[in-house]
C-alpha positions as a LaTeX table, in Angstrom:
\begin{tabular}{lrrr}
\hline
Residue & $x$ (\AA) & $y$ (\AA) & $z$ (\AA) \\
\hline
Unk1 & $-54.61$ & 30.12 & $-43.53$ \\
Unk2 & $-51.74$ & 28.40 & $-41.36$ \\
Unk3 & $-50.50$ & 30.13 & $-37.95$ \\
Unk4 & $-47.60$ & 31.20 & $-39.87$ \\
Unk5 & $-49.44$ & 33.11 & $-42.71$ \\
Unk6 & $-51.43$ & 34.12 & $-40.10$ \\
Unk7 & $-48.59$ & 35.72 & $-38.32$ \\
Unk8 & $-46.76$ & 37.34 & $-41.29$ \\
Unk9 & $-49.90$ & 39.03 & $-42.40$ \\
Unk10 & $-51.20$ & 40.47 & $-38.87$ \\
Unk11 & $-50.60$ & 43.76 & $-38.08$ \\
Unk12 & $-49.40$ & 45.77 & $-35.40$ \\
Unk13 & $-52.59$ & 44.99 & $-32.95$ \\
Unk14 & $-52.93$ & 41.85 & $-34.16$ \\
Unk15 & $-49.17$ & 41.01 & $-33.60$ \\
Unk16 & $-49.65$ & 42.62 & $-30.07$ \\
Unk17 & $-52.53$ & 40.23 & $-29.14$ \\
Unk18 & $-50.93$ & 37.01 & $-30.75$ \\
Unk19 & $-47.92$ & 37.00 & $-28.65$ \\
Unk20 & $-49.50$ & 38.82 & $-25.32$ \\
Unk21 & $-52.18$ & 35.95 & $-25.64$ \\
Unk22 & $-49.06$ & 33.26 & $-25.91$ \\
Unk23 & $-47.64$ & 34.66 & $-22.63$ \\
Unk24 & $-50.99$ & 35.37 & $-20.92$ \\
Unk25 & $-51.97$ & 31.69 & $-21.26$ \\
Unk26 & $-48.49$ & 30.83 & $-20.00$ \\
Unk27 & $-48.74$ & 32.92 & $-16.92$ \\
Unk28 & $-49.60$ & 29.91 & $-14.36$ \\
Unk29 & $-46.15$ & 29.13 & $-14.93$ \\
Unk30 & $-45.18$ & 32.16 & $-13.56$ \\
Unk31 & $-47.11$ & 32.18 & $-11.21$ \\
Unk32 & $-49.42$ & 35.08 & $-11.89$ \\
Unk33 & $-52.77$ & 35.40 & $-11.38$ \\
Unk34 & $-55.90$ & 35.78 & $-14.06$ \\
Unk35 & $-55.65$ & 39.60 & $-13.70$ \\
Unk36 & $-51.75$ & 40.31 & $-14.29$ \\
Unk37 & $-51.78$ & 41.04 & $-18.32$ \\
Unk38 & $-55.19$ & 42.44 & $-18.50$ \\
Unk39 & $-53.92$ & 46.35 & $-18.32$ \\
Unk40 & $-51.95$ & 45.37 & $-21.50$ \\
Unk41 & $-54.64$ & 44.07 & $-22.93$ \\
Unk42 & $-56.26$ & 47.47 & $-22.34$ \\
Unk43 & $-53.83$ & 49.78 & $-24.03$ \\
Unk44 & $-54.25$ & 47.13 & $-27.13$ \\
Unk45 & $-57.87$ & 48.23 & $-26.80$ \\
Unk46 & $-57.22$ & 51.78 & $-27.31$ \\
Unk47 & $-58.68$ & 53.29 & $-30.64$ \\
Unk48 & $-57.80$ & 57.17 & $-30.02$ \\
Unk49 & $-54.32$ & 56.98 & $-31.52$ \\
Unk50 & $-53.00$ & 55.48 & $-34.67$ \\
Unk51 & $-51.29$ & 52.88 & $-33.40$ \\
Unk52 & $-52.35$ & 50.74 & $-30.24$ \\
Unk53 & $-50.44$ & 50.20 & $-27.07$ \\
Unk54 & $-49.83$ & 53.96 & $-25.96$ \\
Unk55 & $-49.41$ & 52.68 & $-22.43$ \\
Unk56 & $-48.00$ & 49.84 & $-23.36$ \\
Unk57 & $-44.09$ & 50.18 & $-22.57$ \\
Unk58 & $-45.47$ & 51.28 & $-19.20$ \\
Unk59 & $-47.72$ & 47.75 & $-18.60$ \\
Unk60 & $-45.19$ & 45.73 & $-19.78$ \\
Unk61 & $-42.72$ & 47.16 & $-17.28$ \\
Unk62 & $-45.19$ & 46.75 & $-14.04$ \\
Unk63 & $-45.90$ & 42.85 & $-15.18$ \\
Unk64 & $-42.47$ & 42.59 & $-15.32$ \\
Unk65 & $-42.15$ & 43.82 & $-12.10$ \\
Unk66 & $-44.99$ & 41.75 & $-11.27$ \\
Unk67 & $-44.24$ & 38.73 & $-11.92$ \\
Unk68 & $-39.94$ & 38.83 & $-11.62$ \\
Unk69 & $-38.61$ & 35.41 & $-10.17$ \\
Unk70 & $-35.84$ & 33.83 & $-9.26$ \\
Unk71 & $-32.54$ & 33.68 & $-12.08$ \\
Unk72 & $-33.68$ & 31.08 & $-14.59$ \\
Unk73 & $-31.02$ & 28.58 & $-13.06$ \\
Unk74 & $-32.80$ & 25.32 & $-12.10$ \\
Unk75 & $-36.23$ & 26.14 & $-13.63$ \\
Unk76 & $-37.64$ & 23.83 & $-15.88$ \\
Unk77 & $-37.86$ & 24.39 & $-19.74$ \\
Unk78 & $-41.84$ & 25.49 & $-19.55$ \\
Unk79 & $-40.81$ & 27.80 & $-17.06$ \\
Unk80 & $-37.40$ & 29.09 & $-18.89$ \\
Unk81 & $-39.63$ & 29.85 & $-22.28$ \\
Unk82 & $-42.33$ & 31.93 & $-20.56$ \\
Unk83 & $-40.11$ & 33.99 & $-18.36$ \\
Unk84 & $-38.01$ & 34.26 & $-22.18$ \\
Unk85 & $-41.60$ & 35.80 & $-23.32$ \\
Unk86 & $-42.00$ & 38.34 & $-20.83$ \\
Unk87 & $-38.34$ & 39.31 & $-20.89$ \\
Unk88 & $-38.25$ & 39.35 & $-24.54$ \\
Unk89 & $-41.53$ & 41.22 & $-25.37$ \\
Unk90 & $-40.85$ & 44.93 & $-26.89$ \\
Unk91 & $-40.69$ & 47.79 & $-25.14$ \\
Unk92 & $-42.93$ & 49.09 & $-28.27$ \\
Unk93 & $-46.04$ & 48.20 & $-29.20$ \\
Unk94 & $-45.18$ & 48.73 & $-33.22$ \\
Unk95 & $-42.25$ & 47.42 & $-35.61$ \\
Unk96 & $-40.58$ & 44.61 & $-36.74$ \\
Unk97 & $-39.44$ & 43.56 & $-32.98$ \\
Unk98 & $-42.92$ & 43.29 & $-32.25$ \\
Unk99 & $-43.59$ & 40.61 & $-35.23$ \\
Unk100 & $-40.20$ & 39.05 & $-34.31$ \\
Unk101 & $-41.56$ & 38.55 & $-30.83$ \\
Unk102 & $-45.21$ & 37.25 & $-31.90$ \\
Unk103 & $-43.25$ & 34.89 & $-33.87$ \\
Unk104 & $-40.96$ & 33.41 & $-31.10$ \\
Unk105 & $-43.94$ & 33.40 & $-28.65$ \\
Unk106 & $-45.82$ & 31.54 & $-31.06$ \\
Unk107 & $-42.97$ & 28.75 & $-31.02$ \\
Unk108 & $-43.01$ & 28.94 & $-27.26$ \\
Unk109 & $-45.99$ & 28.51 & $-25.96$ \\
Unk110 & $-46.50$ & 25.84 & $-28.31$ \\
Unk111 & $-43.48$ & 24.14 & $-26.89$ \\
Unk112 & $-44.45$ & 24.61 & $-23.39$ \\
Unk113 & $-47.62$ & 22.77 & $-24.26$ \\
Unk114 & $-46.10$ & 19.85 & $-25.76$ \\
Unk115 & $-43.26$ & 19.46 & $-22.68$ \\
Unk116 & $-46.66$ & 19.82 & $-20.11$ \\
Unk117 & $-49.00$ & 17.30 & $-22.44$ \\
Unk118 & $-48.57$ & 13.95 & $-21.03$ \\
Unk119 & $-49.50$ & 12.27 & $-24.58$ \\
Unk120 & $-46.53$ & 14.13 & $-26.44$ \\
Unk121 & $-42.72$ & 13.64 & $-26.97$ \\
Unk122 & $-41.13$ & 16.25 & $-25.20$ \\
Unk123 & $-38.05$ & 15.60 & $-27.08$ \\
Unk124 & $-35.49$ & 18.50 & $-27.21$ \\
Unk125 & $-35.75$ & 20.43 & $-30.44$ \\
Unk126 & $-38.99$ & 18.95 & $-30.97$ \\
Unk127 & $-41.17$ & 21.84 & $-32.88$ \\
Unk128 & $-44.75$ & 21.67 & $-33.47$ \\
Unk129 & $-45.49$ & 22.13 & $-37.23$ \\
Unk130 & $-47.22$ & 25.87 & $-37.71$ \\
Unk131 & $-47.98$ & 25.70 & $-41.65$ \\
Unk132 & $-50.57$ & 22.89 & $-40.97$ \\
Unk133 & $-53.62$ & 21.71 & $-39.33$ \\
Unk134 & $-53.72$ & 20.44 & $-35.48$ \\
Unk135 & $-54.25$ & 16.71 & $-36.60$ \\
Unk136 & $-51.62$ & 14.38 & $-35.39$ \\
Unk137 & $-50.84$ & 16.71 & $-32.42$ \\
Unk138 & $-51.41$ & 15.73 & $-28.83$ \\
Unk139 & $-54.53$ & 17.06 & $-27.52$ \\
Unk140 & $-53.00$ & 20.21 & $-25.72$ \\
Unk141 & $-50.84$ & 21.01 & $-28.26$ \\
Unk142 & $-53.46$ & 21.06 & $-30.98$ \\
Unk143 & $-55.82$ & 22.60 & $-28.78$ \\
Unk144 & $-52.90$ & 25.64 & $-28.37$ \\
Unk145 & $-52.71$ & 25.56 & $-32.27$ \\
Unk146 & $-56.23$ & 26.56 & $-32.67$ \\
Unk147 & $-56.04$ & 29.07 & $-29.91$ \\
Unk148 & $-53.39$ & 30.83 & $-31.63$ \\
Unk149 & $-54.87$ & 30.95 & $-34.75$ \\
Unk150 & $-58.05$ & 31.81 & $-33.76$ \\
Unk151 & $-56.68$ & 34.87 & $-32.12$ \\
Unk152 & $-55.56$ & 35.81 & $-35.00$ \\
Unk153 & $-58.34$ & 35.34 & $-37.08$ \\
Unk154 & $-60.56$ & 37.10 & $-34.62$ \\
Unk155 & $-58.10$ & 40.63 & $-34.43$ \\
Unk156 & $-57.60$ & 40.13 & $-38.62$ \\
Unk157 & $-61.44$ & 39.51 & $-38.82$ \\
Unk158 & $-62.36$ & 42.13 & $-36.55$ \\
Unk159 & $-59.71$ & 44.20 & $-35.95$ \\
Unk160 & $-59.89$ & 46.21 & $-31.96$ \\
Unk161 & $-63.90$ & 44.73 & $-31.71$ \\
Unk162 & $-61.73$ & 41.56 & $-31.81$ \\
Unk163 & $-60.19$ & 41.60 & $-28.53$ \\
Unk164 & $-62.65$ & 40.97 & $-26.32$ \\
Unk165 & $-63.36$ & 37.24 & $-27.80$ \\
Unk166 & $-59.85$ & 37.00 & $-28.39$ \\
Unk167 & $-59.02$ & 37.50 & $-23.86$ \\
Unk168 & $-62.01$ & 34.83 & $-23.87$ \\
Unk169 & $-60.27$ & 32.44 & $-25.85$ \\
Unk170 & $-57.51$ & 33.37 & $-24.24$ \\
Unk171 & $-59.01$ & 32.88 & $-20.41$ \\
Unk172 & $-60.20$ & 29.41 & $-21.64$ \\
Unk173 & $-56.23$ & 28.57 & $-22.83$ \\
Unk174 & $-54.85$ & 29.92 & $-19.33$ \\
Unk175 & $-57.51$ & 27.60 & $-17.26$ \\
Unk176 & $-56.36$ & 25.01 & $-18.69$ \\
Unk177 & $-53.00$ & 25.14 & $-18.31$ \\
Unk178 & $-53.06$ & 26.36 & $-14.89$ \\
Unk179 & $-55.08$ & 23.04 & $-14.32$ \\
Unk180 & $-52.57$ & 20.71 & $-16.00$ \\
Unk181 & $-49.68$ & 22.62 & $-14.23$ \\
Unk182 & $-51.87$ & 22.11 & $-10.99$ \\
Unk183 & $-51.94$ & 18.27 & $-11.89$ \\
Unk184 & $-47.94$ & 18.30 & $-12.28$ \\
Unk185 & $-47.64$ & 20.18 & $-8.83$ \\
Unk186 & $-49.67$ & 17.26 & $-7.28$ \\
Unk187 & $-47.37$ & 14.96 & $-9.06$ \\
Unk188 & $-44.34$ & 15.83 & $-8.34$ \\
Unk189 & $-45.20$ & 16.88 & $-4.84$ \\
\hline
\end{tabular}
């Protein structure tokens, strides 16, 4: 199935994990640290309620908190798109916001990874093709194609058993692009 099937058929857990896994592996950009979305991760781990993310609204407003930075003005576009994900994820943890919001992460981390690939076109308006396979992509951006849909596939598969591989895959994604936003920092400095 392609990312976007993917996405339309997920539900609320899965929806939850798709687009907290976007921003998580986005977080070097904002500076954060490997630890700052894991209690969010938590409450999507919670199986005593109907619905995950009890705690959720609650998480979402101390990573806010935690990783607030300066007004957007200035910032580059990888930085502008993950501060849109935090600011733009739902206060709750269920309804069509929340698949509105997996969606648009989706779209933005994948841009972020093809403005910080040095083999891709960051050309504005660029999109990355989500109904297909990763071939032709640049290696980060494919390699942030698979993550996504094997998150996915791993909470649709598996369903709350599912998270823990899906933070691994996850950790792996945020490694590497703290490394290649390490690289840049050397770069440009």
């Amino acid at each position: 199935m392609s990312l976007v099937e993917l996405i339309a058929r997920a539900d609320a857990r899965g929806l939850a994990a798709s687009g907290l896994a976007c921003l998580d592996r986005c977080v070097p950009l904002l500076d954060g640290d490997d630890e700052a979305v894991r209690p969010l991760w938590a409450t999507l781990a919670d199986t005593t309620g109907e619905e995950p993310g009890r705690d959720w609204e609650h998480w979402l407003t101390q990573l806010r908190d935690r990783l607030a930075g300066p007004d957007a003005t200035g910032e580059d576009e990888a930085v502008v798109l993950a501060r849109r994900m935090l600011a733009d994820a739902p206060a709750d943890c269920s309804g069509p916001a929340l698949r509105t919001w997996a969606d648009a992460c989706s779209v933005a981390s994948l841009r972020i990874h093809r403005l910080l690939d040095p083999a891709a076109d960051p050309a504005p308006g660029a999109e990355v093709p989500r109904d297909g396979g990763a071939e032709r992509l640049p290696p980060l951006v494919a390699a942030e194609l698979r993550r996504q849909v094997g998150v996915l596939e791993l909470l649709a598969g598996h369903g709350a058993a599912g998270l823990r591989p899906a933070l691994e895959v996850c950790t792996e994604g945020r490694r590497v692009l703290r490394a290649v936003v390490s690289r840049r920092a050397r770069g440009r400095g």
